[in-house]
Coordinates of C-alpha atoms in Angstrom, one line a residue:
R1 CA 49.9 -26.7 28.7
K2 CA 49.3 -25.7 25.1
G3 CA 48.3 -27.5 22.1
F4 CA 45.4 -29.4 20.5
T5 CA 43.6 -32.0 22.1
L6 CA 42.9 -35.4 20.2
I7 CA 39.3 -34.6 20.3
E8 CA 40.0 -31.4 18.7
L9 CA 42.3 -32.5 15.7
L10 CA 39.8 -35.4 15.0
I11 CA 36.9 -32.7 14.5
V12 CA 38.9 -30.8 12.0
V13 CA 40.2 -33.8 10.3
V14 CA 36.1 -34.8 9.9
I15 CA 35.1 -31.4 8.9
I16 CA 37.7 -31.5 6.0
G17 CA 36.6 -34.9 4.8
I18 CA 33.1 -33.4 4.6
L19 CA 34.3 -30.6 2.7
A20 CA 36.3 -32.8 0.3
A21 CA 33.3 -34.9 -0.3
I22 CA 31.1 -32.2 -1.3
A23 CA 33.7 -30.6 -3.6
I24 CA 35.5 -33.6 -5.2
P25 CA 32.2 -34.6 -7.2
K26 CA 31.8 -31.0 -8.1
F27 CA 35.0 -30.6 -9.8
A28 CA 35.1 -34.3 -11.3
N29 CA 33.5 -33.3 -14.5
T30 CA 35.3 -29.9 -15.4
K31 CA 37.8 -31.8 -17.4
Q32 CA 35.1 -33.2 -19.6
K33 CA 33.1 -30.1 -19.7
A34 CA 36.4 -28.5 -21.1
V35 CA 37.0 -31.1 -23.6
L36 CA 33.5 -30.7 -24.9
A37 CA 34.0 -26.8 -25.1
S38 CA 36.9 -27.2 -27.0
M39 CA 35.2 -29.4 -29.3
K40 CA 32.5 -27.0 -29.7
S41 CA 35.1 -23.9 -30.2
D42 CA 36.6 -26.3 -33.4
M43 CA 33.1 -26.5 -35.0
R44 CA 32.6 -22.7 -35.1
N45 CA 36.2 -22.1 -36.1
L46 CA 35.4 -24.7 -39.0
V47 CA 32.6 -22.7 -39.9
T48 CA 34.6 -19.6 -40.2
A49 CA 37.3 -21.4 -42.3
Q50 CA 34.3 -23.0 -44.7
E51 CA 33.0 -19.5 -45.0
A52 CA 36.1 -17.9 -45.8
F53 CA 37.1 -21.1 -48.4
F54 CA 33.4 -20.6 -50.1
S55 CA 33.9 -16.9 -50.4
D56 CA 37.0 -17.6 -52.7
N57 CA 35.6 -20.9 -54.3
N58 CA 32.3 -20.4 -54.3
T59 CA 32.0 -23.9 -52.9
F60 CA 32.6 -25.9 -49.8
A61 CA 35.9 -27.6 -49.0
S62 CA 35.4 -31.6 -48.5
A63 CA 38.9 -31.8 -46.8
I64 CA 39.9 -29.7 -43.7
A65 CA 43.3 -29.3 -45.3
A66 CA 41.4 -27.6 -48.1
T67 CA 40.2 -25.0 -45.9
Q68 CA 43.5 -22.9 -46.6
S69 CA 42.1 -20.0 -48.8
A70 CA 43.7 -17.0 -50.0
T71 CA 42.2 -15.0 -46.9
A72 CA 43.0 -17.6 -44.2
A73 CA 45.1 -20.2 -43.4
A74 CA 44.0 -23.8 -43.0
F75 CA 41.9 -24.7 -39.9
V76 CA 44.0 -26.9 -37.3
P77 CA 41.8 -28.6 -34.5
S78 CA 42.7 -28.5 -31.2
K79 CA 45.0 -30.7 -29.6
G80 CA 43.1 -34.3 -29.0
N81 CA 39.9 -33.4 -31.4
V82 CA 39.7 -35.5 -34.2
I83 CA 37.4 -34.1 -36.9
A84 CA 36.0 -36.1 -39.6
A85 CA 36.6 -34.9 -43.1
P86 CA 33.2 -32.7 -44.0
T87 CA 30.7 -34.1 -46.1
A88 CA 30.4 -31.2 -48.5
T89 CA 28.3 -30.3 -51.5
A90 CA 28.0 -27.2 -53.5
T91 CA 25.3 -25.7 -51.4
G92 CA 26.0 -26.9 -47.7
W93 CA 28.4 -29.2 -45.6
S94 CA 28.1 -31.1 -42.6
A95 CA 31.2 -32.0 -40.0
T96 CA 31.5 -33.8 -36.8
V97 CA 34.0 -34.2 -33.9
T98 CA 35.1 -36.8 -31.2
N99 CA 38.0 -36.6 -28.6
P100 CA 39.0 -39.8 -27.0
A101 CA 39.3 -38.0 -23.6
V102 CA 35.3 -37.7 -23.6
T103 CA 33.6 -40.5 -21.8
G104 CA 29.9 -41.2 -21.6
T105 CA 27.2 -38.9 -23.4
P106 CA 27.4 -36.4 -25.1
A107 CA 30.7 -37.9 -26.9
T108 CA 30.2 -36.2 -30.4
C109 CA 29.8 -32.7 -31.4
A110 CA 28.8 -31.7 -35.2
V111 CA 27.8 -28.8 -37.0
F112 CA 25.9 -28.4 -40.3
V113 CA 25.5 -25.8 -42.8
G114 CA 22.9 -25.0 -45.6
D115 CA 21.2 -28.2 -47.3
A116 CA 23.4 -30.9 -45.7
T117 CA 22.0 -33.3 -43.5
P118 CA 22.5 -32.9 -39.8
P119 CA 25.1 -35.6 -38.1
G120 CA 23.8 -37.5 -35.6
T121 CA 20.5 -36.5 -33.4
A122 CA 20.2 -32.8 -33.9
P123 CA 17.9 -31.0 -31.4
A124 CA 14.7 -29.5 -32.4
N125 CA 14.8 -26.6 -34.6
Q126 CA 19.0 -26.7 -34.4
P127 CA 20.0 -23.2 -36.2
E128 CA 22.4 -24.1 -39.2
G129 CA 26.4 -23.1 -38.3
S130 CA 25.6 -23.5 -34.6
P131 CA 27.4 -26.7 -32.8
Y132 CA 25.7 -29.4 -30.7
C133 CA 26.7 -32.2 -29.1
Y134 CA 25.2 -35.6 -29.0

């Protein structure tokens, strides 16, 4: 008679179960990592938009919609990301971004440029214009 015995089938099921038990935790954080990456990307894009606005107006924009300049369209964040209005002065600015899909820590990403106070807990020697999450 041809076919598999019950023992052989049980061994295959156990092996698949072991592989799934190893793989599922590895991929569990993938979505959260992708959301954090989109938040950092939005902060980098906001830096670019603010620099374009500054080159046209010699001041930083204090609202996201105001980043529209003669040389660039207004900055639009990624779906789900919520950017707080930038805190802008004549010589610097800072902003934060959150996403409701992020659970745990880090949950907020930020960036600062110039003499602006870094939002949240910036890492030691954090370079200006470089996004960080806390």
